[in-house]
Short mmCIF file of C-alpha atoms and ligand atoms in Angstrom, two decimals:
data_model
loop_
_atom_site.label_atom_id
_atom_site.label_comp_id
_atom_site.label_asym_id
_atom_site.label_seq_id
_atom_site.Cartn_x
_atom_site.Cartn_y
_atom_site.Cartn_z
CA LYS A 11 -59.05 -26.92 56.72
CA MET A 12 -59.42 -23.58 55.05
CA LYS A 13 -57.19 -20.35 55.98
CA ALA A 14 -58.08 -18.15 53.15
CA ILE A 15 -60.68 -16.82 50.87
CA ILE A 16 -60.39 -15.53 47.52
CA PHE A 17 -63.05 -13.24 46.03
CA ASP A 18 -63.96 -12.96 42.45
CA LEU A 19 -64.75 -9.15 41.93
CA ASP A 20 -67.30 -8.52 39.39
CA GLY A 21 -70.79 -10.33 40.51
CA VAL A 22 -69.56 -11.21 43.59
CA ILE A 23 -68.39 -8.12 45.79
CA CYS A 24 -70.17 -5.77 43.63
CA SER A 25 -72.94 -5.91 40.58
CA THR A 26 -70.41 -4.61 38.36
CA ASP A 27 -71.28 -7.47 35.82
CA HIS A 28 -74.21 -5.65 34.70
CA TYR A 29 -72.34 -2.69 34.08
CA HIS A 30 -69.92 -4.72 31.74
CA TYR A 31 -72.92 -6.36 29.88
CA LEU A 32 -74.59 -2.61 29.46
CA ALA A 33 -71.18 -1.37 27.93
CA TRP A 34 -70.72 -4.26 25.71
CA LYS A 35 -74.48 -4.10 24.66
CA SER A 36 -73.72 -0.32 23.51
CA LEU A 37 -70.94 -1.38 21.48
CA ALA A 38 -72.43 -4.51 19.91
CA ASP A 39 -75.64 -2.23 18.96
CA ASP A 40 -73.54 0.14 17.14
CA LEU A 41 -71.83 -2.76 15.16
CA ASN A 42 -74.98 -4.31 14.40
CA ILE A 43 -74.30 -7.34 16.22
CA PRO A 44 -77.09 -9.38 17.99
CA PHE A 45 -76.06 -9.57 21.70
CA ASP A 46 -78.25 -10.55 24.63
CA GLU A 47 -78.03 -11.21 28.38
CA LYS A 48 -77.59 -14.87 27.56
CA ASP A 49 -74.23 -14.19 25.26
CA ASN A 50 -73.19 -12.27 28.30
CA GLU A 51 -73.02 -15.16 30.66
CA ARG A 52 -70.19 -16.28 28.14
CA LEU A 53 -68.38 -13.10 29.26
CA ARG A 54 -68.19 -13.74 32.89
CA GLY A 55 -64.48 -14.30 34.14
CA VAL A 56 -63.08 -13.86 30.61
CA SER A 57 -60.79 -11.07 29.89
CA ARG A 58 -61.54 -7.80 28.01
CA MET A 59 -60.08 -8.80 24.61
CA GLU A 60 -61.48 -12.25 24.79
CA SER A 61 -64.66 -11.01 25.41
CA LEU A 62 -64.61 -8.67 22.55
CA ASP A 63 -63.65 -11.90 20.28
CA ILE A 64 -66.72 -13.79 21.64
CA ILE A 65 -68.93 -10.66 20.48
CA LEU A 66 -67.40 -10.58 17.06
CA GLU A 67 -68.15 -14.31 16.55
CA LYS A 68 -71.70 -13.12 15.55
CA SER A 69 -70.37 -9.98 13.07
CA LYS A 70 -70.00 -10.51 9.66
CA GLU A 71 -66.88 -8.34 9.26
CA ASN A 72 -63.20 -9.28 9.54
CA TYR A 73 -61.65 -6.45 11.82
CA SER A 74 -58.26 -5.93 12.21
CA LEU A 75 -56.21 -5.99 15.55
CA LYS A 76 -56.00 -2.10 15.91
CA GLU A 77 -59.79 -1.83 15.31
CA LYS A 78 -60.65 -4.65 17.79
CA GLU A 79 -58.42 -2.74 20.12
CA GLN A 80 -60.24 0.36 19.60
CA PHE A 81 -63.55 -1.08 20.09
CA ALA A 82 -62.51 -2.60 23.58
CA ASP A 83 -61.26 0.74 24.45
CA ARG A 84 -64.63 2.22 23.47
CA LYS A 85 -66.34 -0.39 25.63
CA ASN A 86 -63.98 0.09 28.74
CA LYS A 87 -64.45 4.11 28.42
CA LEU A 88 -68.28 3.67 28.66
CA TYR A 89 -67.85 1.09 31.33
CA GLN A 90 -65.79 3.26 33.53
CA GLN A 91 -68.21 5.84 33.41
CA TYR A 92 -70.68 3.68 35.32
CA LEU A 93 -67.88 2.82 37.59
CA LEU A 94 -67.05 6.34 38.28
CA LYS A 95 -70.81 6.88 39.70
CA MET A 96 -70.47 4.03 41.95
CA SER A 97 -69.71 4.54 45.65
CA THR A 98 -69.42 3.17 48.95
CA LYS A 99 -73.35 2.81 48.71
CA ASP A 100 -72.80 0.06 46.12
CA LEU A 101 -71.34 -2.06 48.76
CA SER A 102 -74.20 -3.96 49.99
CA LYS A 103 -74.66 -4.23 53.93
CA GLU A 104 -74.74 -7.77 53.48
CA VAL A 105 -71.32 -8.31 51.88
CA LYS A 106 -69.81 -5.56 53.85
CA GLU A 107 -70.96 -7.31 57.23
CA THR A 108 -70.03 -10.65 55.99
CA LEU A 109 -66.48 -9.77 54.92
CA GLU A 110 -66.04 -8.16 58.35
CA GLN A 111 -67.26 -11.33 60.08
CA LEU A 112 -65.03 -13.78 58.06
CA ARG A 113 -62.19 -11.74 58.91
CA LYS A 114 -63.08 -12.11 62.70
CA LYS A 115 -62.77 -15.81 62.23
CA GLY A 116 -59.10 -15.45 61.22
CA LEU A 117 -59.31 -15.89 57.76
CA LYS A 118 -57.24 -14.31 54.95
CA LEU A 119 -58.93 -12.32 52.36
CA ALA A 120 -58.26 -11.56 49.03
CA ILE A 121 -59.42 -10.52 45.37
CA GLY A 122 -58.94 -12.68 42.43
CA SER A 123 -60.07 -10.63 39.53
CA SER A 124 -59.49 -10.65 35.90
CA SER A 125 -60.22 -7.04 35.50
CA LYS A 126 -57.84 -4.61 34.79
CA ASN A 127 -60.29 -2.01 36.78
CA THR A 128 -59.97 -3.95 40.25
CA MET A 129 -57.98 -1.31 41.86
CA LEU A 130 -60.88 1.81 40.68
CA ILE A 131 -63.49 -0.61 41.89
CA LEU A 132 -62.35 -1.09 45.12
CA LYS A 133 -61.55 2.34 45.87
CA GLN A 134 -65.37 3.38 44.96
CA LEU A 135 -66.52 0.95 47.15
CA GLY A 136 -64.24 2.09 50.00
CA LEU A 137 -62.38 -1.44 50.04
CA ASP A 138 -59.14 -0.52 48.53
CA THR A 139 -57.20 -0.96 51.62
CA PHE A 140 -59.54 -3.70 52.86
CA PHE A 141 -58.10 -7.07 51.58
CA ASP A 142 -54.79 -8.97 52.43
CA ALA A 143 -53.81 -9.72 48.77
CA ILE A 144 -55.15 -8.43 45.24
CA SER A 145 -54.16 -10.13 42.31
CA ASP A 146 -55.84 -8.59 38.97
CA GLY A 147 -55.91 -8.47 35.28
CA ASN A 148 -52.58 -6.42 35.35
CA SER A 149 -50.51 -9.15 36.88
CA ILE A 150 -51.58 -12.07 34.70
CA GLN A 151 -50.80 -13.58 31.69
CA TYR A 152 -53.80 -15.92 31.06
CA SER A 153 -57.53 -14.97 32.31
CA LYS A 154 -59.97 -17.86 33.98
CA PRO A 155 -60.40 -20.69 33.35
CA HIS A 156 -56.61 -20.65 33.55
CA PRO A 157 -55.73 -20.64 37.32
CA GLU A 158 -53.13 -17.96 37.00
CA VAL A 159 -55.09 -15.09 38.72
CA PHE A 160 -56.01 -17.48 41.96
CA MET A 161 -52.39 -18.96 42.47
CA LYS A 162 -51.01 -15.21 42.47
CA ALA A 163 -53.56 -14.39 45.21
CA ALA A 164 -53.02 -17.78 47.22
CA ASP A 165 -48.79 -17.13 46.43
CA LEU A 166 -49.32 -13.19 47.75
CA LEU A 167 -50.76 -14.61 51.01
CA ASN A 168 -48.61 -17.22 51.50
CA ILE A 169 -51.09 -20.06 51.66
CA PRO A 170 -51.01 -23.30 50.23
CA TYR A 171 -53.72 -23.71 47.31
CA LYS A 172 -55.51 -26.72 48.97
CA GLU A 173 -56.13 -24.33 52.25
CA CYS A 174 -58.02 -21.81 50.06
CA LEU A 175 -61.81 -21.31 49.33
CA VAL A 176 -62.86 -19.39 46.06
CA VAL A 177 -66.13 -17.75 45.54
CA GLU A 178 -67.38 -17.33 42.19
CA ASP A 179 -70.08 -16.20 39.74
CA ALA A 180 -68.54 -17.70 36.70
CA ILE A 181 -68.25 -21.11 35.44
CA SER A 182 -64.84 -20.08 34.16
CA GLY A 183 -63.82 -18.73 37.64
CA CYS A 184 -64.96 -22.25 39.30
CA PHE A 185 -63.03 -23.93 36.84
CA ALA A 186 -60.17 -22.06 37.27
CA ALA A 187 -60.22 -22.59 40.98
CA LYS A 188 -60.72 -26.35 40.91
CA SER A 189 -57.56 -26.47 38.32
CA ALA A 190 -55.55 -25.20 41.08
CA SER A 191 -56.88 -27.38 43.57
CA MET A 192 -58.93 -24.92 45.48
CA ASN A 193 -62.25 -25.50 46.93
CA VAL A 194 -64.95 -23.47 45.41
CA ALA A 195 -68.23 -21.64 46.51
CA ALA A 196 -70.34 -21.15 43.73
CA LEU A 197 -73.08 -18.13 43.64
CA SER A 198 -75.58 -16.77 41.34
CA SER A 199 -74.83 -17.57 37.50
CA ALA A 200 -72.70 -20.34 38.71
CA TYR A 201 -74.82 -21.63 41.35
CA HIS A 202 -75.72 -25.06 39.40
CA CYS A 203 -72.12 -25.70 38.77
CA THR A 204 -71.74 -29.53 39.27
CA PHE A 205 -68.31 -29.35 40.75
CA ALA A 206 -68.61 -26.85 43.16
CA ASP A 207 -67.71 -27.88 46.71
CA TYR A 208 -70.72 -25.30 48.26
CA HIS A 209 -73.60 -23.74 46.47
CA LEU A 210 -74.52 -20.62 47.89
CA ASN A 211 -77.97 -18.67 47.85
CA CYS A 212 -76.36 -15.57 48.94
CA PHE A 213 -73.51 -14.06 50.02
CA LYS A 214 -73.75 -14.40 54.01
CA GLU A 215 -74.01 -17.98 53.60
CA LEU A 216 -70.26 -18.04 53.57
CA LEU A 217 -70.59 -17.71 57.24
CA ASP A 218 -72.34 -21.16 57.28
CA ILE A 219 -69.19 -23.02 55.90
CA LYS A 220 -66.68 -24.99 58.49
CA TYR A 221 -63.13 -23.47 57.76
C1 G6P B 29 -64.13 -10.00 34.96
C2 G6P B 29 -65.48 -10.01 34.48
C3 G6P B 29 -65.20 -9.91 32.93
C4 G6P B 29 -64.35 -8.87 32.30
C5 G6P B 29 -63.06 -9.00 32.97
C6 G6P B 29 -62.25 -8.14 32.44
O1 G6P B 29 -63.54 -10.90 35.13
O2 G6P B 29 -66.48 -11.11 35.13
O3 G6P B 29 -66.51 -10.08 32.34
O4 G6P B 29 -64.44 -9.15 30.76
O5 G6P B 29 -62.91 -8.73 34.26
O6 G6P B 29 -62.60 -6.89 32.78
P1 G6P B 29 -61.89 -5.25 32.41
O7 G6P B 29 -62.51 -4.22 33.44
O8 G6P B 29 -60.58 -5.26 32.59
O9 G6P B 29 -62.13 -4.89 31.13
MG1 MG B 30 -67.52 -12.67 38.17
#
């Protein structure tokens, strides 16, 4: 029996995953580092600094920690410019209505995201007071595939891990959920994840699951 759903944010609730890509791409171009949408797949669910390290794998330079922090900052400022243009219009009707119907079923709903911009994004979408719990990049030590962010969300809800369903678009996130003995529904980029419990063609298929 599942009593709670923990949603990843970027690429699940909204399409900010594309803004992450555009902002990293701009930095990579400035540094003359090859970077495309395929490389971007490896950044899903991974923290900001870890993402930068993955991008810098293809660089010939050896940057200092201070330089790396400046790069991450530059990327984040650009990324936030995209976020600030977002509004309630960027919350799709499908996601909004599905969330409302899941709540009507009596399920607890939470966010489990590695992003430090989680609250800003939820505010832009008009979802800042909607969820029963929010666990994000500001309160964790280890990002996905470590299960910490999802365990924190379940602890805040006071629901056993086995009774949680995690919704993910990243393989790293599916892995994190499984490491915490949670159920996983994989969609979009993670659709083919072999160890997911559910494979969703679209968000509203969450309504077809037996909870
Ligand atoms: C999410 C995204 C990652 C991103 C991470 C940190 O997990 O899927 O691509 O790197 O959040 O985001 P932040 O907004 O803190 O830079
Ligand atoms: Mg994601």
